[in-house]
Amino acid sequence: MQETSTTEQETTQTKPTLAFKGQGSELFSIQIVNIALMLVTLGLYYPWAKAKNLQYIYRKTELADSPFNFHGTGKEMFIGFIKGIGIIAVLYGILIYGMLQAETDLGTYFICLLIFMAGISVVVPVAIHGMMRYRTSRTSWRGIHMGYRGTLSNLFKVFYLNLFLTIITMGIYGFWFTTNLRREVIGNIRFGNAKLRYIGDGSDLLLIHLKGYFLSIFTLGIYLFWYMKDLVNFYINNILIEQDGKYSRLDSSLTGFQYLKLTVGNLLIMVFTLGLGYSWVITRTMSAIINNSEIIGDFNPDALEQTEEEYKNATYEDMADMLDIGMV
């Protein structure tokens, strides 16, 4: 009996935990300098500012009491930043030119609009692919790098097929578009010799949205916080970790009341600090999500082995920001 108790105690002690230990005041001291330097450089300092923010957030995020590290640099991101601005500027330049011609030449306008839409439809999957390759490769834990093994050709297939089905169903298939895209992207993430998988289904996401939409109306908006909580938990709870043939999964215990306190608190902080409290908004949000998440199953971080190579092309890291794309 004593031997069994000892074994159970060791198992409990070695269970991998997730934690975020960032403080708003610490992040604010970084961001206030970033803001000043961005103003002085007319925004050109943005890649360095982003790198410093990510480095802080990553090292304050822990797995099994060991922090993650982000190895991306401002120089890497600056090169990508310039390339990204150039591509987006060309596309919007074409669109603006077409709009200026709209009153006298509708044909030119529609051609420019089609070129713009086609360009964006190409840029989005390319940006997702490039962002994932860069962000995961520059992320490590105990010296073990993450990686992304997806191919751009497969991502194009998933993206365009689901986009087509979403268009012909007048948006209804969009819920499956979301889950299928996540399945493709997350399913190609590697954490050393561990693999991630995403098993969320579009029908479940549709039901969450229908329930949340109607209950939010019936409760005059009160249920909206529980609606958003359900979405957060859906995206987290459907992530699996495969290691040595065994599966574990992420589990979020975030509640609607916690989301209510988080949202209202963040709003009050932003209003009463005139936006200067954004650092506290970030750390409060990260704490609420990560500290309410755990890994259920046999995942053993001590058994992770290095399998991934570094990838330093940050071109689409900042383009993903410009297009408001977030996966990691």
Short mmCIF file of C-alpha atoms in Angstrom, two decimals:
data_model
loop_
_atom_site.label_atom_id
_atom_site.label_comp_id
_atom_site.label_asym_id
_atom_site.label_seq_id
_atom_site.Cartn_x
_atom_site.Cartn_y
_atom_site.Cartn_z
CA MET A 1 0.00 0.00 0.00
CA GLN A 2 2.81 2.36 0.87
CA GLU A 3 4.56 1.62 -2.45
CA THR A 4 1.33 2.30 -4.38
CA SER A 5 0.79 5.61 -2.60
CA THR A 6 4.35 6.68 -3.39
CA THR A 7 3.84 5.85 -7.07
CA GLU A 8 0.59 7.84 -7.18
CA GLN A 9 2.30 10.78 -5.50
CA GLU A 10 5.14 10.75 -8.04
CA THR A 11 2.61 10.65 -10.90
CA THR A 12 0.81 13.64 -9.44
CA GLN A 13 4.03 15.56 -9.00
CA THR A 14 5.22 14.94 -12.56
CA LYS A 15 1.92 15.87 -14.23
CA PRO A 16 2.80 18.65 -16.72
CA THR A 17 1.22 21.97 -15.82
CA LEU A 18 0.66 25.10 -17.87
CA ALA A 19 1.07 28.53 -16.33
CA PHE A 20 1.38 32.17 -17.34
CA LYS A 21 3.28 34.36 -14.87
CA GLY A 22 3.47 37.65 -16.72
CA GLN A 23 2.71 40.95 -14.97
CA GLY A 24 1.10 43.99 -16.56
CA SER A 25 3.65 46.33 -14.98
CA GLU A 26 6.56 44.36 -16.45
CA LEU A 27 5.07 44.28 -19.92
CA PHE A 28 4.17 47.98 -19.66
CA SER A 29 7.82 48.87 -19.02
CA ILE A 30 8.67 47.11 -22.30
CA GLN A 31 5.79 48.52 -24.30
CA ILE A 32 6.22 52.14 -23.23
CA VAL A 33 9.77 52.08 -24.60
CA ASN A 34 8.51 50.34 -27.75
CA ILE A 35 5.85 53.02 -28.28
CA ALA A 36 8.38 55.82 -27.87
CA LEU A 37 10.80 54.25 -30.34
CA MET A 38 8.00 53.57 -32.84
CA LEU A 39 6.99 57.22 -32.70
CA VAL A 40 10.58 58.38 -33.21
CA THR A 41 11.11 55.99 -36.14
CA LEU A 42 7.66 56.62 -37.68
CA GLY A 43 6.66 53.02 -37.08
CA LEU A 44 9.79 51.34 -38.47
CA TYR A 45 10.66 50.02 -35.00
CA TYR A 46 7.51 47.86 -35.01
CA PRO A 47 9.30 44.54 -35.80
CA TRP A 48 11.70 45.02 -32.88
CA ALA A 49 8.79 46.01 -30.62
CA LYS A 50 6.87 42.89 -31.62
CA ALA A 51 9.92 40.67 -31.04
CA LYS A 52 10.43 42.07 -27.54
CA ASN A 53 6.75 41.64 -26.66
CA LEU A 54 6.75 38.03 -27.86
CA GLN A 55 10.01 37.27 -26.04
CA TYR A 56 8.46 38.49 -22.78
CA ILE A 57 5.15 36.66 -23.25
CA TYR A 58 6.85 33.40 -24.20
CA ARG A 59 9.30 33.36 -21.29
CA LYS A 60 6.44 34.05 -18.90
CA THR A 61 4.55 31.04 -20.27
CA GLU A 62 5.62 27.81 -18.59
CA LEU A 63 5.15 24.10 -19.16
CA ALA A 64 6.15 21.83 -16.27
CA ASP A 65 7.75 24.83 -14.53
CA SER A 66 10.05 25.56 -17.49
CA PRO A 67 9.52 28.65 -19.68
CA PHE A 68 9.11 28.80 -23.43
CA ASN A 69 11.49 30.98 -25.41
CA PHE A 70 10.96 33.00 -28.58
CA HIS A 71 14.17 33.36 -30.59
CA GLY A 72 12.86 35.66 -33.31
CA THR A 73 14.68 38.96 -33.71
CA GLY A 74 13.68 42.43 -34.80
CA LYS A 75 16.11 42.22 -37.70
CA GLU A 76 14.46 39.05 -39.05
CA MET A 77 11.03 40.58 -38.67
CA PHE A 78 12.08 43.92 -40.18
CA ILE A 79 13.04 42.26 -43.45
CA GLY A 80 9.70 40.48 -43.49
CA PHE A 81 7.93 43.69 -42.46
CA ILE A 82 9.27 45.59 -45.47
CA LYS A 83 8.39 42.77 -47.88
CA GLY A 84 4.92 42.46 -46.38
CA ILE A 85 4.24 46.19 -46.62
CA GLY A 86 5.35 46.11 -50.26
CA ILE A 87 2.96 43.30 -51.21
CA ILE A 88 0.00 44.76 -49.34
CA ALA A 89 0.73 48.26 -50.71
CA VAL A 90 0.70 46.97 -54.30
CA LEU A 91 -2.65 45.22 -53.80
CA TYR A 92 -4.28 48.24 -52.16
CA GLY A 93 -2.71 50.52 -54.77
CA ILE A 94 -4.49 48.51 -57.48
CA LEU A 95 -7.77 48.70 -55.57
CA ILE A 96 -7.51 52.47 -55.01
CA TYR A 97 -6.66 53.02 -58.68
CA GLY A 98 -9.78 51.08 -59.65
CA MET A 99 -11.93 53.10 -57.25
CA LEU A 100 -10.64 56.34 -58.75
CA GLN A 101 -11.65 55.07 -62.20
CA ALA A 102 -15.08 53.84 -61.08
CA GLU A 103 -17.05 56.93 -62.15
CA THR A 104 -15.72 56.94 -65.71
CA ASP A 105 -14.69 53.32 -66.32
CA LEU A 106 -16.56 50.59 -64.45
CA GLY A 107 -14.72 47.92 -66.40
CA THR A 108 -11.36 49.02 -65.01
CA TYR A 109 -12.84 49.20 -61.52
CA PHE A 110 -14.12 45.62 -61.63
CA ILE A 111 -10.85 44.34 -63.08
CA CYS A 112 -8.89 46.05 -60.28
CA LEU A 113 -11.34 44.72 -57.70
CA LEU A 114 -10.94 41.17 -59.02
CA ILE A 115 -7.15 41.49 -59.02
CA PHE A 116 -7.27 42.76 -55.42
CA MET A 117 -9.57 39.96 -54.25
CA ALA A 118 -7.54 37.32 -56.07
CA GLY A 119 -4.35 38.72 -54.59
CA ILE A 120 -5.73 38.66 -51.05
CA SER A 121 -7.02 35.10 -51.56
CA VAL A 122 -3.47 34.06 -52.46
CA VAL A 123 -1.76 36.12 -49.76
CA VAL A 124 -3.88 34.78 -46.86
CA PRO A 125 -2.85 31.09 -47.12
CA VAL A 126 0.72 32.09 -47.99
CA ALA A 127 0.81 34.34 -44.90
CA ILE A 128 -0.60 31.58 -42.67
CA HIS A 129 1.95 29.09 -43.98
CA GLY A 130 4.89 31.48 -43.62
CA MET A 131 3.81 32.67 -40.18
CA MET A 132 3.46 29.12 -38.88
CA ARG A 133 6.85 28.03 -40.24
CA TYR A 134 8.58 31.03 -38.72
CA ARG A 135 6.75 31.29 -35.38
CA THR A 136 7.00 27.61 -34.50
CA SER A 137 10.62 27.29 -35.58
CA ARG A 138 11.64 30.26 -33.43
CA THR A 139 9.83 28.80 -30.39
CA SER A 140 11.62 26.47 -28.00
CA TRP A 141 11.19 24.88 -24.57
CA ARG A 142 14.19 23.48 -22.71
CA GLY A 143 16.12 23.91 -25.96
CA ILE A 144 13.65 21.79 -27.95
CA HIS A 145 12.29 23.66 -30.96
CA MET A 146 8.80 23.44 -32.33
CA GLY A 147 8.24 23.14 -36.07
CA TYR A 148 5.66 23.22 -38.83
CA ARG A 149 5.65 20.52 -41.49
CA GLY A 150 2.68 21.61 -43.56
CA THR A 151 3.10 22.23 -47.28
CA LEU A 152 1.81 25.31 -49.06
CA SER A 153 0.19 23.17 -51.77
CA ASN A 154 -1.93 21.27 -49.23
CA LEU A 155 -2.89 24.49 -47.48
CA PHE A 156 -3.97 25.99 -50.81
CA LYS A 157 -6.17 22.94 -51.48
CA VAL A 158 -7.85 23.13 -48.06
CA PHE A 159 -8.24 26.91 -48.21
CA TYR A 160 -9.70 27.19 -51.71
CA LEU A 161 -11.98 24.15 -51.47
CA ASN A 162 -13.45 25.38 -48.19
CA LEU A 163 -13.66 28.96 -49.45
CA PHE A 164 -15.58 27.76 -52.52
CA LEU A 165 -17.98 25.69 -50.40
CA THR A 166 -18.48 28.66 -48.05
CA ILE A 167 -19.33 30.94 -50.98
CA ILE A 168 -21.82 28.59 -52.66
CA THR A 169 -23.56 27.86 -49.33
CA MET A 170 -23.79 31.62 -48.64
CA GLY A 171 -21.53 31.39 -45.60
CA ILE A 172 -23.07 28.37 -43.89
CA TYR A 173 -20.03 26.18 -44.60
CA GLY A 174 -17.84 28.79 -42.92
CA PHE A 175 -17.98 26.85 -39.66
CA TRP A 176 -16.46 23.81 -41.38
CA PHE A 177 -14.01 26.12 -43.16
CA THR A 178 -12.75 27.27 -39.76
CA THR A 179 -12.35 23.79 -38.29
CA ASN A 180 -10.88 22.26 -41.45
CA LEU A 181 -8.31 25.04 -41.72
CA ARG A 182 -7.33 24.57 -38.08
CA ARG A 183 -7.12 20.80 -38.63
CA GLU A 184 -4.67 21.34 -41.51
CA VAL A 185 -2.54 23.94 -39.72
CA ILE A 186 -2.48 22.57 -36.16
CA GLY A 187 -2.11 19.00 -37.44
CA ASN A 188 1.25 19.92 -38.94
CA ILE A 189 2.73 21.42 -35.76
CA ARG A 190 5.50 19.44 -34.12
CA PHE A 191 6.81 19.90 -30.59
CA GLY A 192 10.02 17.95 -30.74
CA ASN A 193 8.91 14.36 -31.33
CA ALA A 194 5.31 15.12 -30.29
CA LYS A 195 2.60 15.91 -32.83
CA LEU A 196 -0.46 18.12 -32.47
CA ARG A 197 -3.85 17.30 -33.94
CA TYR A 198 -7.11 19.21 -34.14
CA ILE A 199 -10.40 17.30 -33.99
CA GLY A 200 -12.98 20.10 -33.82
CA ASP A 201 -15.99 19.63 -36.11
CA GLY A 202 -17.89 22.31 -37.99
CA SER A 203 -21.27 21.04 -36.82
CA ASP A 204 -20.26 21.49 -33.18
CA LEU A 205 -19.01 25.00 -33.92
CA LEU A 206 -22.28 25.80 -35.71
CA LEU A 207 -24.30 24.65 -32.69
CA ILE A 208 -22.19 26.81 -30.36
CA HIS A 209 -22.83 29.86 -32.55
CA LEU A 210 -26.57 29.17 -32.86
CA LYS A 211 -26.96 28.62 -29.13
CA GLY A 212 -24.83 31.64 -28.29
CA TYR A 213 -26.58 33.92 -30.78
CA PHE A 214 -30.15 33.18 -29.69
CA LEU A 215 -29.46 33.01 -25.96
CA SER A 216 -27.56 36.30 -26.15
CA ILE A 217 -30.64 37.89 -27.74
CA PHE A 218 -33.06 36.34 -25.22
CA THR A 219 -30.91 37.44 -22.25
CA LEU A 220 -30.36 40.95 -23.67
CA GLY A 221 -26.66 40.26 -24.17
CA ILE A 222 -25.88 38.72 -20.79
CA TYR A 223 -25.21 35.27 -22.26
CA LEU A 224 -22.66 36.77 -24.65
CA PHE A 225 -19.86 36.12 -22.14
CA TRP A 226 -20.80 32.44 -21.86
CA TYR A 227 -21.00 32.34 -25.67
CA MET A 228 -17.43 33.63 -25.99
CA LYS A 229 -16.29 31.23 -23.25
CA ASP A 230 -17.73 28.32 -25.20
CA LEU A 231 -15.78 29.36 -28.29
CA VAL A 232 -12.50 29.65 -26.37
CA ASN A 233 -13.03 26.23 -24.81
CA PHE A 234 -14.01 24.71 -28.17
CA TYR A 235 -10.79 25.85 -29.83
CA ILE A 236 -8.65 24.63 -26.91
CA ASN A 237 -10.39 21.38 -25.96
CA ASN A 238 -10.14 19.93 -29.47
CA ILE A 239 -6.33 20.03 -29.57
CA LEU A 240 -4.69 16.63 -29.11
CA ILE A 241 -1.03 15.79 -28.44
CA GLU A 242 0.33 12.53 -29.85
CA GLN A 243 3.51 11.22 -28.24
CA ASP A 244 4.88 7.70 -28.74
CA GLY A 245 1.49 6.47 -29.96
CA LYS A 246 -0.36 7.85 -26.93
CA TYR A 247 -2.81 10.75 -27.01
CA SER A 248 -3.32 13.56 -24.55
CA ARG A 249 -5.46 16.65 -24.95
CA LEU A 250 -5.71 20.21 -23.80
CA ASP A 251 -8.62 21.01 -21.49
CA SER A 252 -9.92 24.47 -20.67
CA SER A 253 -11.97 25.06 -17.53
CA LEU A 254 -12.65 28.74 -18.25
CA THR A 255 -16.14 29.68 -17.04
CA GLY A 256 -18.62 32.25 -18.28
CA PHE A 257 -18.31 34.26 -15.07
CA GLN A 258 -14.52 34.34 -15.41
CA TYR A 259 -14.88 35.56 -18.99
CA LEU A 260 -17.35 38.20 -17.80
CA LYS A 261 -14.89 39.49 -15.17
CA LEU A 262 -12.05 39.41 -17.70
CA THR A 263 -13.96 41.33 -20.38
CA VAL A 264 -15.47 43.96 -18.10
CA GLY A 265 -12.15 44.42 -16.29
CA ASN A 266 -10.25 44.82 -19.55
CA LEU A 267 -12.78 47.34 -20.82
CA LEU A 268 -12.56 49.42 -17.64
CA ILE A 269 -8.76 49.33 -17.74
CA MET A 270 -8.68 50.55 -21.35
CA VAL A 271 -11.25 53.30 -20.71
CA PHE A 272 -9.82 54.70 -17.48
CA THR A 273 -6.19 54.54 -18.62
CA LEU A 274 -7.00 55.93 -22.08
CA GLY A 275 -5.48 52.83 -23.63
CA LEU A 276 -2.24 52.89 -21.64
CA GLY A 277 -3.34 49.84 -19.65
CA TYR A 278 -3.19 47.56 -22.69
CA SER A 279 -0.27 45.68 -21.12
CA TRP A 280 -2.52 44.63 -18.22
CA VAL A 281 -5.22 43.60 -20.71
CA ILE A 282 -2.76 41.27 -22.44
CA THR A 283 -1.43 39.69 -19.23
CA ARG A 284 -4.91 39.32 -17.71
CA THR A 285 -6.16 37.62 -20.89
CA MET A 286 -3.15 35.30 -21.12
CA SER A 287 -3.51 34.39 -17.44
CA ALA A 288 -7.23 33.64 -17.79
CA ILE A 289 -6.71 31.35 -20.79
CA ILE A 290 -3.47 29.56 -19.90
CA ASN A 291 -3.95 29.24 -16.15
CA ASN A 292 -7.35 27.64 -16.77
CA SER A 293 -5.91 25.11 -19.20
CA GLU A 294 -4.32 21.76 -18.44
CA ILE A 295 -3.01 18.72 -20.28
CA ILE A 296 -5.04 15.56 -19.69
CA GLY A 297 -3.41 12.23 -20.54
CA ASP A 298 0.04 10.66 -20.68
CA PHE A 299 2.00 13.51 -22.25
CA ASN A 300 5.54 13.46 -20.84
CA PRO A 301 7.52 16.65 -21.60
CA ASP A 302 10.69 15.07 -20.16
CA ALA A 303 10.62 12.55 -23.02
CA LEU A 304 10.60 15.19 -25.77
CA GLU A 305 13.45 14.98 -28.29
CA GLN A 306 14.73 17.52 -30.79
CA THR A 307 13.49 16.83 -34.33
CA GLU A 308 12.93 20.24 -35.94
CA GLU A 309 15.19 22.66 -37.80
CA GLU A 310 15.28 26.44 -37.52
CA TYR A 311 13.55 28.58 -40.12
CA LYS A 312 14.38 32.29 -40.07
CA ASN A 313 12.30 33.77 -42.90
CA ALA A 314 9.88 36.18 -41.17
CA THR A 315 8.33 37.66 -44.31
CA TYR A 316 4.81 36.47 -43.57
CA GLU A 317 4.95 36.87 -39.78
CA ASP A 318 4.19 40.58 -40.08
CA MET A 319 1.96 40.18 -43.12
CA ALA A 320 -0.22 37.92 -40.96
CA ASP A 321 -0.49 40.82 -38.51
CA MET A 322 -1.50 43.20 -41.30
CA LEU A 323 -4.26 40.81 -42.37
CA ASP A 324 -5.28 40.14 -38.73
CA ILE A 325 -4.51 36.42 -38.98
CA GLY A 326 -3.86 34.60 -35.73
CA MET A 327 -3.12 30.90 -35.25
CA VAL A 328 -0.48 30.79 -32.57
#
